[in-house]
PDB file of C-alpha atoms in Angstrom:
ATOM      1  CA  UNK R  22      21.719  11.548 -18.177  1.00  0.00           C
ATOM      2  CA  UNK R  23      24.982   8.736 -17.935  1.00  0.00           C
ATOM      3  CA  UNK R  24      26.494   7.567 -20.984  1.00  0.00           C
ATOM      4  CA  UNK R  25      25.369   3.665 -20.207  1.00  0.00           C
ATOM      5  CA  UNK R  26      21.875   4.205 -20.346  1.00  0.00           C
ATOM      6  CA  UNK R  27      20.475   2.481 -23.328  1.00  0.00           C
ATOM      7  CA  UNK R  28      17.311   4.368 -24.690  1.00  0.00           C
ATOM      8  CA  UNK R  29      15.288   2.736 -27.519  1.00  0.00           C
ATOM      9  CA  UNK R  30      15.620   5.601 -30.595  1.00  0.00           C
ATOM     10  CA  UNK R  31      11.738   6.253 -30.632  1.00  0.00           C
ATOM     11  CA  UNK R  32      11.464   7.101 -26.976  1.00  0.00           C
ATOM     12  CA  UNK R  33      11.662  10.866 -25.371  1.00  0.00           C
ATOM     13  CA  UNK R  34      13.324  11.685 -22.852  1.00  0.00           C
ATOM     14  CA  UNK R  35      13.136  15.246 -21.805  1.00  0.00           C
ATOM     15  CA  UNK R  36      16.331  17.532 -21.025  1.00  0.00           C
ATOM     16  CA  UNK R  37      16.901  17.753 -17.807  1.00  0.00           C
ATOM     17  CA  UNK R  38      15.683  13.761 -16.347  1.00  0.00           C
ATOM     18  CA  UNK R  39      18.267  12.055 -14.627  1.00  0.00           C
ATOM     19  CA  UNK R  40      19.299   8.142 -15.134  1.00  0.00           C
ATOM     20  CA  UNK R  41      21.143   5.820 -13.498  1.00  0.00           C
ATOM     21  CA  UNK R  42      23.811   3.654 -14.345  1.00  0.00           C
ATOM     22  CA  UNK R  43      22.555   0.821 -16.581  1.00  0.00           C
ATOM     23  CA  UNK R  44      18.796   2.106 -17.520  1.00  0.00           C
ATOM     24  CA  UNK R  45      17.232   0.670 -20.090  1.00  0.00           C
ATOM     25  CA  UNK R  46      14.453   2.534 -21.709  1.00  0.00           C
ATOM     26  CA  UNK R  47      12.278   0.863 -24.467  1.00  0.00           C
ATOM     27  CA  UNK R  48      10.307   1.922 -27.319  1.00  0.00           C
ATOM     28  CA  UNK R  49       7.895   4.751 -27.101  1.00  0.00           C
ATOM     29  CA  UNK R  50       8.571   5.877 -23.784  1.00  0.00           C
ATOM     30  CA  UNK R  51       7.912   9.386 -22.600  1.00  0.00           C
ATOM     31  CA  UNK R  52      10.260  10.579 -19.659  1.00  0.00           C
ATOM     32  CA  UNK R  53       9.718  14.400 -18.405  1.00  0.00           C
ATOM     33  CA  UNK R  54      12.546  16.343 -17.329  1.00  0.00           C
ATOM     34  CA  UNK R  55      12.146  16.390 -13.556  1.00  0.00           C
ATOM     35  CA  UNK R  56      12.474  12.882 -13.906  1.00  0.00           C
ATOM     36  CA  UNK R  57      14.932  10.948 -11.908  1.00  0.00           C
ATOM     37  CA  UNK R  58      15.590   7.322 -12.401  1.00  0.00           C
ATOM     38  CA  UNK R  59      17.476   4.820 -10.307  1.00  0.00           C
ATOM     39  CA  UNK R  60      20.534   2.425 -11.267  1.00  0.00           C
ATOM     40  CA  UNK R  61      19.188  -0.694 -13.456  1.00  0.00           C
ATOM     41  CA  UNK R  62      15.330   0.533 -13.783  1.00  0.00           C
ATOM     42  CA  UNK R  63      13.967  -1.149 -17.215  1.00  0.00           C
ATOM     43  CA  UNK R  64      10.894   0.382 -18.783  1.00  0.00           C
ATOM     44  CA  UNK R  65       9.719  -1.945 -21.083  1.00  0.00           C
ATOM     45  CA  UNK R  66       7.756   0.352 -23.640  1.00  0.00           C
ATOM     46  CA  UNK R  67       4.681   2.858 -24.180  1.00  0.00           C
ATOM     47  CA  UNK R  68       5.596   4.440 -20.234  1.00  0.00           C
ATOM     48  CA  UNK R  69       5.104   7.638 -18.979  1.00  0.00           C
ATOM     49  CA  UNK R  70       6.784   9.025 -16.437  1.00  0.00           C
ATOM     50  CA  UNK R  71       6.220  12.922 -15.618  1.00  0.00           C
ATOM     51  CA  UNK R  72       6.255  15.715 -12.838  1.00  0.00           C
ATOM     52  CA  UNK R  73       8.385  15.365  -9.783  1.00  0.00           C
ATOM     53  CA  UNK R  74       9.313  12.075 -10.004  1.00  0.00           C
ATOM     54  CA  UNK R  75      11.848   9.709  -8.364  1.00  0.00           C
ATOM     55  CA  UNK R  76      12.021   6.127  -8.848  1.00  0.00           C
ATOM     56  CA  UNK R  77      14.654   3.573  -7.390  1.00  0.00           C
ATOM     57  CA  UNK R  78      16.990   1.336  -8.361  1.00  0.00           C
ATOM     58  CA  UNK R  79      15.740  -2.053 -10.089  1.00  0.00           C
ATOM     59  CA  UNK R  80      12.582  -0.896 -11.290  1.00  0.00           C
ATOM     60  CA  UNK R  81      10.665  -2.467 -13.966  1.00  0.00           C
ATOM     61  CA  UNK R  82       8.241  -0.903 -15.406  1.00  0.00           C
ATOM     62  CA  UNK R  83       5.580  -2.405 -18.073  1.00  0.00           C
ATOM     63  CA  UNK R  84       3.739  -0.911 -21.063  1.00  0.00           C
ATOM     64  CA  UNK R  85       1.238   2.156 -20.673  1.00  0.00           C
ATOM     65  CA  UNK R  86       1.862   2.668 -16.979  1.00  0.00           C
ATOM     66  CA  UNK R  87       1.767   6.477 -16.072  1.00  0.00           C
ATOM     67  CA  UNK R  88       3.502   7.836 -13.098  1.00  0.00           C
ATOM     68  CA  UNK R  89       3.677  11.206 -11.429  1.00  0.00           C
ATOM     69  CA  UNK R  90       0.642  13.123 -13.191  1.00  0.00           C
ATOM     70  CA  UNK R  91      -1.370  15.559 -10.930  1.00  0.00           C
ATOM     71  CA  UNK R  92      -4.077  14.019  -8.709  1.00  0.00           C
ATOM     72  CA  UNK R  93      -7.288  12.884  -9.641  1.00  0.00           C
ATOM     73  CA  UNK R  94      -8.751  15.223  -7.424  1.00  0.00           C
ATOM     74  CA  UNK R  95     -11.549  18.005  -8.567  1.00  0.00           C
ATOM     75  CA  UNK R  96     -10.451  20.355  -5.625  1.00  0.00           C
ATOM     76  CA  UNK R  97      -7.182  20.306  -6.630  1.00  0.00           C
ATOM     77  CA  UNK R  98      -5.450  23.638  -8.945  1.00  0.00           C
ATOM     78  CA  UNK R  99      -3.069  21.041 -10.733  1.00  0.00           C
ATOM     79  CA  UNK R 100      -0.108  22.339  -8.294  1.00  0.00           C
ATOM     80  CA  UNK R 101       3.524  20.194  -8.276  1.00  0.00           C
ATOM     81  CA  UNK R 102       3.326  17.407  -6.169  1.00  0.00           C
ATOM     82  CA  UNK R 103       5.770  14.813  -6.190  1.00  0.00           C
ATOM     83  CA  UNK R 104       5.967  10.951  -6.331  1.00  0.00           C
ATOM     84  CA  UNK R 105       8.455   9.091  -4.955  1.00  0.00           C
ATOM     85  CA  UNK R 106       8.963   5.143  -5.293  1.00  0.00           C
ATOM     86  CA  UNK R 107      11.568   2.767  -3.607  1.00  0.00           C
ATOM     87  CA  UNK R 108      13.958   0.334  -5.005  1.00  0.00           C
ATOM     88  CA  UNK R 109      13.169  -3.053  -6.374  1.00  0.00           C
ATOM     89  CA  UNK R 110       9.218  -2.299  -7.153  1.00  0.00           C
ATOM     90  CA  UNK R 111       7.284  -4.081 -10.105  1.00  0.00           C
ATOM     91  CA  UNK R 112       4.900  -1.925 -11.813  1.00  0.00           C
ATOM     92  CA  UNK R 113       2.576  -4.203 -14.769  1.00  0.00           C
ATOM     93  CA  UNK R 114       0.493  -3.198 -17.493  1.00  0.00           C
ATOM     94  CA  UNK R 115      -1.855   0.064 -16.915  1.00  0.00           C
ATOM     95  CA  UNK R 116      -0.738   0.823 -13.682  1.00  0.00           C
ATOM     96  CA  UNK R 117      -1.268   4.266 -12.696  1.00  0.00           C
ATOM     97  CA  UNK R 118      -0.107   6.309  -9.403  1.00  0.00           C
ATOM     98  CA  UNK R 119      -0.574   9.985  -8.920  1.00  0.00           C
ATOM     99  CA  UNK R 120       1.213  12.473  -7.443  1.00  0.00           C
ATOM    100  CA  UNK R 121       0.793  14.024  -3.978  1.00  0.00           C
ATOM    101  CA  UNK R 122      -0.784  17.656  -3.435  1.00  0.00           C
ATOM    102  CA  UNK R 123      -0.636  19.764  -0.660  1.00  0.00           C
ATOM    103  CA  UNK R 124      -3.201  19.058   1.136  1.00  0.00           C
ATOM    104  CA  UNK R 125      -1.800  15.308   1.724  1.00  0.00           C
ATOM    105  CA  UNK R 126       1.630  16.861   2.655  1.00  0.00           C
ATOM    106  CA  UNK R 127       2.604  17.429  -1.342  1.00  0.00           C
ATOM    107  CA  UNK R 128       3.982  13.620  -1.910  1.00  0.00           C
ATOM    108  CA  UNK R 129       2.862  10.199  -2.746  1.00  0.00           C
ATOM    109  CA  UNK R 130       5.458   7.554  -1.057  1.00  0.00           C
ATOM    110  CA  UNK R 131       5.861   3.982  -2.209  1.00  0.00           C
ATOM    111  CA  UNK R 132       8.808   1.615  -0.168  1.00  0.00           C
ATOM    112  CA  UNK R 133      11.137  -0.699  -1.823  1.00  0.00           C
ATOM    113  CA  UNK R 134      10.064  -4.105  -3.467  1.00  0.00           C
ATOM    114  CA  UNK R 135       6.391  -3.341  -3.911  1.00  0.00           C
ATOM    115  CA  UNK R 136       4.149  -5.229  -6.878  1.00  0.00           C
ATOM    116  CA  UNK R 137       1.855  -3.345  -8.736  1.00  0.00           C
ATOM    117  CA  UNK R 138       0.073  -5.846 -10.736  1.00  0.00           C
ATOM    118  CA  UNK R 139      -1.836  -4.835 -14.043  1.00  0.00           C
ATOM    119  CA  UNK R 140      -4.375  -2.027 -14.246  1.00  0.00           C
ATOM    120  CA  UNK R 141      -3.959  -0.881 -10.314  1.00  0.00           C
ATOM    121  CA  UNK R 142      -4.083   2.484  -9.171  1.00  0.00           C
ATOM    122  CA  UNK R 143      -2.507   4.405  -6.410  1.00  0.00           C
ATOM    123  CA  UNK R 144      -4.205   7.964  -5.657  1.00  0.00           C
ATOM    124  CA  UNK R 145      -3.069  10.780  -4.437  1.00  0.00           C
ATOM    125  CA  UNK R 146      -1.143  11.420  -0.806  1.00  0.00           C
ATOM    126  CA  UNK R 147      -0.802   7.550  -0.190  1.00  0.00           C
ATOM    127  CA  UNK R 148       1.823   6.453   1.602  1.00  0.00           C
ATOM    128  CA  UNK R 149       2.833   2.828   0.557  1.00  0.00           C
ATOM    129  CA  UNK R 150       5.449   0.551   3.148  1.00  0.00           C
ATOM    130  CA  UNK R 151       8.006  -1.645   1.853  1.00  0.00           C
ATOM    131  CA  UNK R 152       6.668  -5.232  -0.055  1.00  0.00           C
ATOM    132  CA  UNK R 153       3.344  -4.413  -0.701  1.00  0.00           C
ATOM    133  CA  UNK R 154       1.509  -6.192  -3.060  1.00  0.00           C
ATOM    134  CA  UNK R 155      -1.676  -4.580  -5.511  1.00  0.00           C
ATOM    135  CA  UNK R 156      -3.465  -7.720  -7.385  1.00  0.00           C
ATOM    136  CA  UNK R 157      -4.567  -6.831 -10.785  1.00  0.00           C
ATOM    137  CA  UNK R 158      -7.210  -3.219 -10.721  1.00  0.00           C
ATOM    138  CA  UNK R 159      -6.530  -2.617  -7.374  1.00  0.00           C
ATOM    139  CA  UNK R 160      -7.933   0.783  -6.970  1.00  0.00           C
ATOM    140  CA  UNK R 161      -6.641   2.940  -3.917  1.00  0.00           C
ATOM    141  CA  UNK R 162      -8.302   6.368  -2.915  1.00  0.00           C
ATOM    142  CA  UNK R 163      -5.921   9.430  -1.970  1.00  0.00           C
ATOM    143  CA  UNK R 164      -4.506   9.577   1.279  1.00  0.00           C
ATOM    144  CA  UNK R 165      -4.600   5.657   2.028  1.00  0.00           C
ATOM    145  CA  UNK R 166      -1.888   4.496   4.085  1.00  0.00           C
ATOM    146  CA  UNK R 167      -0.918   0.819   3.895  1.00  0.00           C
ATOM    147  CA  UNK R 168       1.883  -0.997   6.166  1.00  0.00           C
ATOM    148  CA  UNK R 169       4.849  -3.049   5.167  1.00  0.00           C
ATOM    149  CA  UNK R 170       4.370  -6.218   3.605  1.00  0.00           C
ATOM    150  CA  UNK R 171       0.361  -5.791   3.314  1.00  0.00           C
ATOM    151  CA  UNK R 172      -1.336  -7.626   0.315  1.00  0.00           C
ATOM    152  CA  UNK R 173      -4.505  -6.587  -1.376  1.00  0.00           C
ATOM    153  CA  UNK R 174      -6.491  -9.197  -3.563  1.00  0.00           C
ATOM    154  CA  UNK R 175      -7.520  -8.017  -7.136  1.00  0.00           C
ATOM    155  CA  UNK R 176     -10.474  -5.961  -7.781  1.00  0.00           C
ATOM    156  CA  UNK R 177     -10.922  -4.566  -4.669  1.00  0.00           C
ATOM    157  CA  UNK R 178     -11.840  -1.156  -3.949  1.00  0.00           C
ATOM    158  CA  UNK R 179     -10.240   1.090  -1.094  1.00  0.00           C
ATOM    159  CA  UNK R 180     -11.726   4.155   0.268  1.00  0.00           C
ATOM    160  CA  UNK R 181      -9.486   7.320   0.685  1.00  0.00           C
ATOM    161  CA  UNK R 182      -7.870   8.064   4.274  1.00  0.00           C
ATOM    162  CA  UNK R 183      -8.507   4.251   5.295  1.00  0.00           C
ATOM    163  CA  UNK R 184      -5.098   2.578   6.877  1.00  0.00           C
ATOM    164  CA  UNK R 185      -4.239  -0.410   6.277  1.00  0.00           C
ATOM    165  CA  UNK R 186      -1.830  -2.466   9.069  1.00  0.00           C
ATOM    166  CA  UNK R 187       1.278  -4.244   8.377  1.00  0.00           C
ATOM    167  CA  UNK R 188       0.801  -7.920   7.021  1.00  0.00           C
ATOM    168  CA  UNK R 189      -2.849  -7.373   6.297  1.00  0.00           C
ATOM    169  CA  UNK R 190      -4.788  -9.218   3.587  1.00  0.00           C
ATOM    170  CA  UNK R 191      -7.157  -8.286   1.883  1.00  0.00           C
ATOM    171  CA  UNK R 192      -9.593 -10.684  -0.093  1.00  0.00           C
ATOM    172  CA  UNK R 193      -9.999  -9.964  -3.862  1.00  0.00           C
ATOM    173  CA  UNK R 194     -13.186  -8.274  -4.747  1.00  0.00           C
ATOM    174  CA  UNK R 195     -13.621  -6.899  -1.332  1.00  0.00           C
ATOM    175  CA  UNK R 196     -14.779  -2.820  -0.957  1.00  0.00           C
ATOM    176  CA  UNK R 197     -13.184  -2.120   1.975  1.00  0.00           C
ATOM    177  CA  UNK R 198     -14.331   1.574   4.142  1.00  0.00           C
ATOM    178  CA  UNK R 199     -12.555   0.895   7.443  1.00  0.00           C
ATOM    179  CA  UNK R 200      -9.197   0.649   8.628  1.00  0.00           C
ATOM    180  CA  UNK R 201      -7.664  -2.649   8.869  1.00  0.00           C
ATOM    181  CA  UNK R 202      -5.621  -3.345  11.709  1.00  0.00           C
ATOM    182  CA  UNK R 203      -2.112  -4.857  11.423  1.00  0.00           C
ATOM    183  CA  UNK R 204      -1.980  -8.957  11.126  1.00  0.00           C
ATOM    184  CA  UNK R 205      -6.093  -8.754   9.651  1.00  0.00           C
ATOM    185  CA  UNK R 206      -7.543 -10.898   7.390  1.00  0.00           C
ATOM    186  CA  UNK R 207     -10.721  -8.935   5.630  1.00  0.00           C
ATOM    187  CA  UNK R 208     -13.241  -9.496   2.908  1.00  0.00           C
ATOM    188  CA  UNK R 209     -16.328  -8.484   1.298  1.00  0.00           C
ATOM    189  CA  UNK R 210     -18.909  -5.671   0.216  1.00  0.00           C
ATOM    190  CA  UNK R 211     -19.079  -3.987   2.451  1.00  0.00           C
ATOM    191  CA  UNK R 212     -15.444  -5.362   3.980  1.00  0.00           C
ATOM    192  CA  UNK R 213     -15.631  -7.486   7.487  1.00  0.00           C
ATOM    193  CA  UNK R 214     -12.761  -8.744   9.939  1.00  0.00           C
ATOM    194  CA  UNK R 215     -12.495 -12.582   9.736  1.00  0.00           C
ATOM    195  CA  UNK R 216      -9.593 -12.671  11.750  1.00  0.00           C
ATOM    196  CA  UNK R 217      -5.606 -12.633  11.623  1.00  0.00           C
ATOM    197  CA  UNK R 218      -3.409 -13.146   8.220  1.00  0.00           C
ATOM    198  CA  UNK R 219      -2.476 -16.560   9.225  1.00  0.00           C
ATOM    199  CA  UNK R 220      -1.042 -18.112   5.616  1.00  0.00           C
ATOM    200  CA  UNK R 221       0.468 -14.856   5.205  1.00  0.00           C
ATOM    201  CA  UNK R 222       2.042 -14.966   8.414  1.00  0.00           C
ATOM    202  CA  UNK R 223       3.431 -18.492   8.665  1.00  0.00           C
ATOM    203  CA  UNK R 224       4.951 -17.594   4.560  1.00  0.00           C
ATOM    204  CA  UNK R 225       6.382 -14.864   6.266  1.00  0.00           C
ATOM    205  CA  UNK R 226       7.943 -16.998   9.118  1.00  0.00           C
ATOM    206  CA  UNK R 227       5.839 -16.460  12.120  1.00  0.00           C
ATOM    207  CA  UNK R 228       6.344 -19.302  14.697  1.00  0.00           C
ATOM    208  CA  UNK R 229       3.675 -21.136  16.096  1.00  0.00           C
ATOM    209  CA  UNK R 230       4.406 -18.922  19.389  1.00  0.00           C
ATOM    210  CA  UNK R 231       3.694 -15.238  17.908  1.00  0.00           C
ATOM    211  CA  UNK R 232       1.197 -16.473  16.192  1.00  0.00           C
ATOM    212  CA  UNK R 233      -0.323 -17.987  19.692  1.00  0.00           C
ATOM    213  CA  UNK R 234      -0.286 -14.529  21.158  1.00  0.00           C
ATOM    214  CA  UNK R 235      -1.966 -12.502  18.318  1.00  0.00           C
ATOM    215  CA  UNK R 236      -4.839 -15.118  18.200  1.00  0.00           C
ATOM    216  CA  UNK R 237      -5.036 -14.918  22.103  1.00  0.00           C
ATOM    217  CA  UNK R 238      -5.069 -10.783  21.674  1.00  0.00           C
ATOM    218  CA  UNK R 239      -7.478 -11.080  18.593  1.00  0.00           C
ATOM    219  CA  UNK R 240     -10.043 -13.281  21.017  1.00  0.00           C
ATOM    220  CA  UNK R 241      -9.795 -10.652  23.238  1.00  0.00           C
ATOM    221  CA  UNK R 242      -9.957  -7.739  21.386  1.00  0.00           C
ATOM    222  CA  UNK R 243     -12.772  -8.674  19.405  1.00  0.00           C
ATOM    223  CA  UNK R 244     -15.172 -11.534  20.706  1.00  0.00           C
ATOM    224  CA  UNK R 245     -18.184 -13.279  19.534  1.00  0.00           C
ATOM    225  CA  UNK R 246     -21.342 -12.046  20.715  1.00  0.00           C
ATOM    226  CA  UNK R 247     -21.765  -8.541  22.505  1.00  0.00           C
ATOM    227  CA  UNK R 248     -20.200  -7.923  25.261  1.00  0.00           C
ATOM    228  CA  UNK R 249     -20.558  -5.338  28.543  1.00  0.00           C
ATOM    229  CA  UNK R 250     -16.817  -4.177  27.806  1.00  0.00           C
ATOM    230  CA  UNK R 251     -15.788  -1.230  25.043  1.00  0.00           C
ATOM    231  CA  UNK R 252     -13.031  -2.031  22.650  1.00  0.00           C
ATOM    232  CA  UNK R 253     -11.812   0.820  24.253  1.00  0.00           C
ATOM    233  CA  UNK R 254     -11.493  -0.968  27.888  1.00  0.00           C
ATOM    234  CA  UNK R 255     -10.848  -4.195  25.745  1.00  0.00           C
ATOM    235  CA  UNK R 256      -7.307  -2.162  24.209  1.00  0.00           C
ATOM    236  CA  UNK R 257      -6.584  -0.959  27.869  1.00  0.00           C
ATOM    237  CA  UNK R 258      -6.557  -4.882  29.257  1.00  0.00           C
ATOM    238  CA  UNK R 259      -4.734  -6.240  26.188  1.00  0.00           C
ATOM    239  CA  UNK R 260      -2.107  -3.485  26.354  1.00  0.00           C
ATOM    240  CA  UNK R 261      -1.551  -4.275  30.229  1.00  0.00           C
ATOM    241  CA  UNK R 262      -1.756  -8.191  30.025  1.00  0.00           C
ATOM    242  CA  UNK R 263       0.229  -8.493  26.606  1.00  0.00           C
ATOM    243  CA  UNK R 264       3.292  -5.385  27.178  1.00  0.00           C
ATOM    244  CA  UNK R 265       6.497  -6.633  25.482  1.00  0.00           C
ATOM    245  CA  UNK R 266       4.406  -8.577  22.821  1.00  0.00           C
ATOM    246  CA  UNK R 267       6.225  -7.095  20.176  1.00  0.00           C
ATOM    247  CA  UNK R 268       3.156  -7.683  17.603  1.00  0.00           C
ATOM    248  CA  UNK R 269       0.544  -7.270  20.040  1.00  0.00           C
ATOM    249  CA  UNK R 270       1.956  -4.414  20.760  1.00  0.00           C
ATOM    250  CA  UNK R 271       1.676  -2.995  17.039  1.00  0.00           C
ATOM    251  CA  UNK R 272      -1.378  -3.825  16.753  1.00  0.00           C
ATOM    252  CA  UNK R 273      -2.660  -1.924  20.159  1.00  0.00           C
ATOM    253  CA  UNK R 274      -1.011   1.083  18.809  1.00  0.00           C
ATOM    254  CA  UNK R 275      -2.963   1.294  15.628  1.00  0.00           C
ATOM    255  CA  UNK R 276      -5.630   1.195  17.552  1.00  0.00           C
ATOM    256  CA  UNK R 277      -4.987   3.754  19.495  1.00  0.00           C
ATOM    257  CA  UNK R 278      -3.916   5.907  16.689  1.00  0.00           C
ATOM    258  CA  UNK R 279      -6.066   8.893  15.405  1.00  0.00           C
ATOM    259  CA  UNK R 280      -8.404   7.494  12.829  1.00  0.00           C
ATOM    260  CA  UNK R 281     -10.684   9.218   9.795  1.00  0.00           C
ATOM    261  CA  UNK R 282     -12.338   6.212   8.638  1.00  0.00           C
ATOM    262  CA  UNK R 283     -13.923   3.556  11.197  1.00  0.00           C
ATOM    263  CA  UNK R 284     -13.192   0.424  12.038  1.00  0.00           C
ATOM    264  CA  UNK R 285     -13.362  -2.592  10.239  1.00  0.00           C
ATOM    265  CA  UNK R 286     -14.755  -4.644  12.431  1.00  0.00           C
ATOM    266  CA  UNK R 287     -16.249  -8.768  12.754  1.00  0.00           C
ATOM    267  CA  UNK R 288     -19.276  -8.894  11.128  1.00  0.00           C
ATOM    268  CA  UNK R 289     -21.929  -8.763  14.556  1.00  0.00           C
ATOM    269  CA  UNK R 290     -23.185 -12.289  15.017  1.00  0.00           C
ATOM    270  CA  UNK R 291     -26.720 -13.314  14.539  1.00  0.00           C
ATOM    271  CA  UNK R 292     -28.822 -14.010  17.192  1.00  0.00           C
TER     272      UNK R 292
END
């Protein structure tokens, strides 16, 4: 513990927890002792922080969140995992995000400058990129992976093991089952592929040219109407005609990847 941490007298903070220079810690706070918190985090009041857990620098965290308890997960024997979030994240009212186990590789992972807006929840094993934003009771299953600078839309519900691709959007009260491939736009119950991200893309600078080329490689990769070609042959011949397309490029290789959920896919058209 440093001597310029400023800790509200009706808060706890366990021996052993490390702060950073300049954390502020407000009323009623509970901190455990294999706590470790970065330079400048600010917990508000009423937080909980426990287990094996490391947060970064700039944090601010808001009243009744709870971070780093054991997974939500009836197969698991309560054993340490660890949860580890990046500098500069927002985490609002309610939020809670669990700590790995071993089966997931022992550790939930959050990047830097991530928004956790009220009442989300992160489960177990996920592995979170940098600038991710959870709307309000977002609810994440263990083991979901989700790409840099993704956004989900509040109340929707994500099955565990589903990835989700850089830049991906998510519509609010969507259920999504299927993996979402980098640059998506998807929606609904049960969640469909309507196409690419394109206001998130132009906010985050795309030019008019990259964004030509992912809508020419979306076309491709997933046309209207049936067709005689796989989306297996239909990765091969946008891989070959599209190599050096940085983005296109990302998004063939999630494809490629190994997957555990399916797809998510256009909705088929009607006849």
């Amino acid at each position: 513990m440093t001597s310029s941490a400023r800790i509200h007298p009706s808060a706890v903070v366990e021996a052993g927890a490390r702060l950073g220079e300049g954390v502020v810690i407000g009323p009623f706070c509970h901190i455990g002792g294999e706590v470790e918190l970065g330079d400048r985090a600010h917990l508000v009041s009423h937080v909980v922080l426990t287990g094996r857990t490391r947060i970064g620098a700039d944090a601010e965290i808001h009243p009744f969140a709870a971070l780093g308890a054991a997974a939500q997960d009836l197969k698991s024997r309560g054993e340490a995992g660890t949860l580890v979030i990046g500098r500069g994240c927002l985490v609002r009212e309610g939020v809670t995000i669990n700590a790995g186990t071993p089966a997931g590789g022992g550790q939930t992972r959050v990047g830097d400058d991530c928004a956790f807006l009220a009442y989300s929840h992160v489960g177990h094993d996920c592995r979170i990129g940098d600038g991710v934003t959870l709307s309000n009771t977002v609810l994440l299953g263990g083991h979901v992976r989700i790409g840099d600078h993704a956004a989900i839309g509040g109340a929707t519900v994500v099955h565990q093991r589903v990835r989700i691709g850089a830049q991906a959007f998510v519509a609010g009260l969507s259920g999504l089952e299927g993996d979402l491939v980098p640059f998506g736009l998807a929606g609904g119950n049960r969640a469909h592929l309507f196409g690419l991200n394109l206001v998130g893309l132009r906010r985050r600078g795309f030019s008019d040219a990259r964004l030509a080329l992912l809508r020419e490689a979306f076309r491709r990769l997933f046309p209207q109407g049936a067709g005689a070609e796989t989306l297996a042959a239909r990765i091969e011949t946008v891989a070959r005609d599209f190599s050096g397309a940085e983005d296109v490029e990302a998004l063939i290789a999630f494809l490629r990847a190994e997957r555990e959920r399916p797809l998510c896919a256009p909705r088929p058209a009607r006849g």
